[in-house]
Coordinates of C-alpha atoms in Angstrom, one line a residue:
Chain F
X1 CA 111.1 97.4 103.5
X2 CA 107.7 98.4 101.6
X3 CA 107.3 95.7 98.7
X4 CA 104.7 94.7 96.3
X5 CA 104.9 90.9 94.4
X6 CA 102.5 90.4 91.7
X7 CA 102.0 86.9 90.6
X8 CA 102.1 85.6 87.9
X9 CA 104.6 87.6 86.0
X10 CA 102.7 86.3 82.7
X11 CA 99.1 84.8 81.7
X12 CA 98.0 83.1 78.4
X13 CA 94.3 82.5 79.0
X14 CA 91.7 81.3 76.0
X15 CA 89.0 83.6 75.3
X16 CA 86.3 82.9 77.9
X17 CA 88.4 81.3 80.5
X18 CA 88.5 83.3 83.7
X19 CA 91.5 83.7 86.3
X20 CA 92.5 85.8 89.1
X21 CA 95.8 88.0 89.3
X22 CA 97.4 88.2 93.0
X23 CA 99.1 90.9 94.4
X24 CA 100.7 90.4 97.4
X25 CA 102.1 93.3 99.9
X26 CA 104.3 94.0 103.0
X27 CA 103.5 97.6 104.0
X28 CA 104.5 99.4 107.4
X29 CA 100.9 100.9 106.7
X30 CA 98.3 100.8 104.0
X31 CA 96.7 103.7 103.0
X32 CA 95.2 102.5 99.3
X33 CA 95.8 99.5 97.0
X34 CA 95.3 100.6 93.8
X35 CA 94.7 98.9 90.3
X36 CA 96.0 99.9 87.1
X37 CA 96.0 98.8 83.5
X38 CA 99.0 99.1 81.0
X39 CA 99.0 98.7 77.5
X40 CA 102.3 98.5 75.3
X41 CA 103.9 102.2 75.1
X42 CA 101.5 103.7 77.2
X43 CA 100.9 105.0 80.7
X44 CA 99.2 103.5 83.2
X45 CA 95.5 103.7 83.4
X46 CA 93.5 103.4 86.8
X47 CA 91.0 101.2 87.2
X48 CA 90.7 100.5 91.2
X49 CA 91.2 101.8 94.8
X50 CA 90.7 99.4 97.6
X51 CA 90.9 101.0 100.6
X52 CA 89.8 98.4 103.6
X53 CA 89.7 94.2 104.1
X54 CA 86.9 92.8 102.6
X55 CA 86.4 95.5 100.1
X56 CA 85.5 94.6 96.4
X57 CA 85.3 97.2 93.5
X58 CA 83.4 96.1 89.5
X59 CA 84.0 97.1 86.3
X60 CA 83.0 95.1 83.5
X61 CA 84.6 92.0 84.0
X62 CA 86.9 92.6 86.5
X63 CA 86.8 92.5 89.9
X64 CA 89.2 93.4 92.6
X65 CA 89.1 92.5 96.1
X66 CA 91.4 93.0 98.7
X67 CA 92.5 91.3 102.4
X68 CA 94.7 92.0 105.0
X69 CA 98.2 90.9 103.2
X70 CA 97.1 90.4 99.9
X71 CA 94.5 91.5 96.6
X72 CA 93.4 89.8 93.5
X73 CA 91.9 90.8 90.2
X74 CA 89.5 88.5 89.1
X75 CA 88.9 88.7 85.4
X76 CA 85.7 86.9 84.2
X77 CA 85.1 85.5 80.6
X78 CA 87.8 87.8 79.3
X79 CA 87.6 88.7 75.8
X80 CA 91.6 89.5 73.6
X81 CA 90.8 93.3 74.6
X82 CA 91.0 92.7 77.8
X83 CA 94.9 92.2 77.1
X84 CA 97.5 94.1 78.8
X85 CA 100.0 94.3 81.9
X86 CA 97.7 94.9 84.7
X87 CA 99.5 96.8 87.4
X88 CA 99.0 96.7 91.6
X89 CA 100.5 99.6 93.6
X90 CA 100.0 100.5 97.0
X91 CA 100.2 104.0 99.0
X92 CA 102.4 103.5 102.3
X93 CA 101.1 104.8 105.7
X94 CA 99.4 108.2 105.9
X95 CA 102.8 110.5 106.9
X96 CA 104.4 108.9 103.9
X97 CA 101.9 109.3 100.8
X98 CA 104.7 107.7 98.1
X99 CA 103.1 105.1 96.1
X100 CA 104.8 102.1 94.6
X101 CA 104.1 99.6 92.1
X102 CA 104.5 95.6 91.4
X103 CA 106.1 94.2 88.4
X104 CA 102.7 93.6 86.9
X105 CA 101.3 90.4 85.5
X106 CA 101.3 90.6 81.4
X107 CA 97.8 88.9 80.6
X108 CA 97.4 87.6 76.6
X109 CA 93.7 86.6 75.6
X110 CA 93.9 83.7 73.1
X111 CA 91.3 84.2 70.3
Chain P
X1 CA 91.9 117.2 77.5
X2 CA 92.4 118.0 80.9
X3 CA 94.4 115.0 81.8
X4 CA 98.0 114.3 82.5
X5 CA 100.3 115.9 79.8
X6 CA 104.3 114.6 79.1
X7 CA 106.0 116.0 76.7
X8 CA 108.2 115.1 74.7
X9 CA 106.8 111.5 73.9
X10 CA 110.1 110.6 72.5
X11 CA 113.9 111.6 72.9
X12 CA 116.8 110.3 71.6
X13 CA 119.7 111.8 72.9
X14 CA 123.8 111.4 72.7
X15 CA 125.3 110.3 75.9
X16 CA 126.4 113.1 78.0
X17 CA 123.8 115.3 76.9
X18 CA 121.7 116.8 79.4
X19 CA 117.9 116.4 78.7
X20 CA 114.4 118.2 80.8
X21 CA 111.2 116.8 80.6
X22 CA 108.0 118.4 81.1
X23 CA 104.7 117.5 83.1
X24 CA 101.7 119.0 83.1
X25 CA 99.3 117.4 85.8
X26 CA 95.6 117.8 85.6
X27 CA 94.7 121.6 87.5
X28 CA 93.3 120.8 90.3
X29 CA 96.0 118.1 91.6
X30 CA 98.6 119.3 94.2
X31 CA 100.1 115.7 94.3
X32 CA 102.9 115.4 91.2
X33 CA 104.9 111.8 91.0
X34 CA 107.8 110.9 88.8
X35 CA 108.5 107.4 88.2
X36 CA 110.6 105.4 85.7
X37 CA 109.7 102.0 84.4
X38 CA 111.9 99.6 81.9
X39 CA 110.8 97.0 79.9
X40 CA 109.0 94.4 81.9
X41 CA 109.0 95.6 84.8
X42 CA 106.6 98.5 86.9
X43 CA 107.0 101.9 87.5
X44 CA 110.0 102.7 90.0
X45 CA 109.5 105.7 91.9
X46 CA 111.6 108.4 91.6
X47 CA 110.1 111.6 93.6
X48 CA 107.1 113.3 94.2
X49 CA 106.1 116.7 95.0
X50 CA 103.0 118.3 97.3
X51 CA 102.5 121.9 95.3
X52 CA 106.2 123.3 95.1
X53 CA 107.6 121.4 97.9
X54 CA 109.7 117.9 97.0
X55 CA 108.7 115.8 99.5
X56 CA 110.8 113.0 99.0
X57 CA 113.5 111.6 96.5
X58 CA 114.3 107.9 96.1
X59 CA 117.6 107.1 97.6
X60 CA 118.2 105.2 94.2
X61 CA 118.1 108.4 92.4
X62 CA 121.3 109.8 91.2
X63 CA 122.7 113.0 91.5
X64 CA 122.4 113.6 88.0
X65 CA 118.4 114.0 88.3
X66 CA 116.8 116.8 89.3
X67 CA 113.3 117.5 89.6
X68 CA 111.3 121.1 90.1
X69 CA 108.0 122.0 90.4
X70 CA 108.5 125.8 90.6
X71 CA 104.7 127.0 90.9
X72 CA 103.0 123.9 92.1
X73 CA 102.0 123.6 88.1
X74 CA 104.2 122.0 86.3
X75 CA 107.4 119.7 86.7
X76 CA 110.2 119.3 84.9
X77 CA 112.8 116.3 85.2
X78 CA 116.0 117.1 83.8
X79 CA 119.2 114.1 83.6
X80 CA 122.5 115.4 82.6
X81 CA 125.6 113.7 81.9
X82 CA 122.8 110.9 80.4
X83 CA 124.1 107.7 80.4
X84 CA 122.9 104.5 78.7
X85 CA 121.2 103.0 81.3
X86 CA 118.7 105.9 81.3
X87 CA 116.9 104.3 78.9
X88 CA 113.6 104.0 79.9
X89 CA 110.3 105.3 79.9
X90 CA 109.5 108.8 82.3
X91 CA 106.3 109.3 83.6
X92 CA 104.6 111.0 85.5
X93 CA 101.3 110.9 87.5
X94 CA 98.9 113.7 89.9
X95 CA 97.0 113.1 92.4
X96 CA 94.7 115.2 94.7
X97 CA 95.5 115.2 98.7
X98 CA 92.2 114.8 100.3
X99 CA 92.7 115.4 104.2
X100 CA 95.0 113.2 105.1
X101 CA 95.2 111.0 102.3
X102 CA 94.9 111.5 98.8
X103 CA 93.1 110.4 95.5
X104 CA 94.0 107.7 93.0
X105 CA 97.2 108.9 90.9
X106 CA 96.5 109.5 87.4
X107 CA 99.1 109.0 84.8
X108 CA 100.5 111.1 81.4
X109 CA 101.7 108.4 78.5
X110 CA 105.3 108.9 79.4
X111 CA 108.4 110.0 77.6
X112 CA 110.6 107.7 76.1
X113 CA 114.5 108.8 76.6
X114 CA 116.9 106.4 74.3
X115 CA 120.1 107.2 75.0
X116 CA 122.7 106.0 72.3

C-alpha cells in the first residue's frame, strides 16, 4: 500500500537553530513529491515539487531535497515565522494521478 | 483572487442533517481534489475529478458522500445523514494535467463542518 511517514511528528527549535524534517515514502511509482506548508485553520500552501533523485529546490531558508525512498526539508537559521505544520505528499505512478499526504511535522520556533 | 475558493468557511450543523459544499478551483485547472484532514493529522484523500469525470473515490469514503463536478467548474461535496465523526475540516485543491502528469495541487482554506 502507497504510504507517506513524516518524522518527527513535532519540533521545538530555538531561533537560529537549524534542522531537517524527513519524509519517508513507499510508492508503487513516484510521479512528484511535493512540499506544503500549513498554518493553524488554514489550507495547505505549496512550497515544493521534487520530481527526480538528487534534486534540490530553495526558497528562503528552506531547502528540500529528495532520494530514492526518502526527502527532507532543511530549514536554516529559522526565525518564529517560519512556524507551522509543514506537510509532504506524493503523486503515485503516472495512470494513478491521486496524491496523498503525511501526517506532517508541527515545527515551533522558540523566540 | 483567482485562487482556490471554499465556501462556506464554517458549518455547524445538527446530526442528520444533509450539508453541500462548494469548490471553485482556479480556471484553468482540470484536476479538482477533495480531501479531509482532522486535527493533527494530514489531509486524507477523498476523491478527485479530471474535468466532469470522477476518477476515483477512496474506498474509505462512505456512502453518505457524494461528490459532482457537473461542468468541469465547480464541485460540490455534499454528506447527508451527518454524523459526528464528520467533524473535520473539507478542502479542496486543483491542479493542471500537463501531458501525462500534472502540476502541483493548489489548495482553498477549507470548510470547517462541526457536527453537534
Amino acid at each position: 500500500e502507497d504510504q507517506v511517514t513524516q518524522s518527527p511528528e513535532a519540533l521545538r527549535l530555538q531561533e537560529g537553530e537549524s534542522s531537517s524534517l524527513n519524509c519517508s515514502y513507499t510508492v508503487s511509482g513516484l510521479r512528484g513529491l511535493f512540499w506544503y506548508r500549513q498554518d493553524p485553520g488554514k489550507g495547505p500552501e505549496f512550497l515544493f515539487t521534487l520530481y527526480s533523485a538528487g534534486e534540490e529546490k530553495e526558497k528562503e531558508r528552506l531547502k528540500a531535497t529528495l532520494t530514492k525512498k526518502e526527502s527532507f526539508l532543511h530549514i536554516t537559521a529559522p526565525k518564529p515565522e517560519d512556524s507551522a505544520t509543514y506537510l509532504c505528499a506524493v503523486q503515485v505512478s503516472w495512470g494513478d494521478d491521486k496524491i496523498i499526504f503525511g501526517k506532517g511535522t508541527r515545527l515551533h520556533i522558540l523566540p | 483572487d483567482t485562487g482556490v475558493s471554499q465556501n462556506p468557511r464554517h458549518k455547524i450543523t445538527k446530526r442528520g442533517q444533509n450539508v453541500t459544499f462548494r469548490c471553485d478551483p482556479i480556471s484553468e485547472h482540470n484536476r479538482l481534489y477533495w480531501y479531509r484532514q482532522t486535527l493533527g493529522q494530514g489531509p486524507e484523500f477523498l476523491t478527485y475529478f479530471q474535468n466532469e469525470a470522477q476518477l476515483e473515490k477512496s474506498r474509505l469514503l462512505s456512502d453518505r458522500f457524494s461528490a459532482e463536478r457537473p461542468k468541469g467548474s465547480f464541485s460540490t461535496l455534499e454528506i447527508q445523514r451527518t454524523e459526528q465523526g464528520d467533524s473535520a475540516m473539507y478542502l479542496c485543491a486543483s491542479s493542471r494535467k500537463q501531458g501525462a502528469g500534472n502540476t502541483e495541487a493548489f489548495f482553498g482554506q477549507g470548510t470547517r463542518l462541526t457536527v453537534v
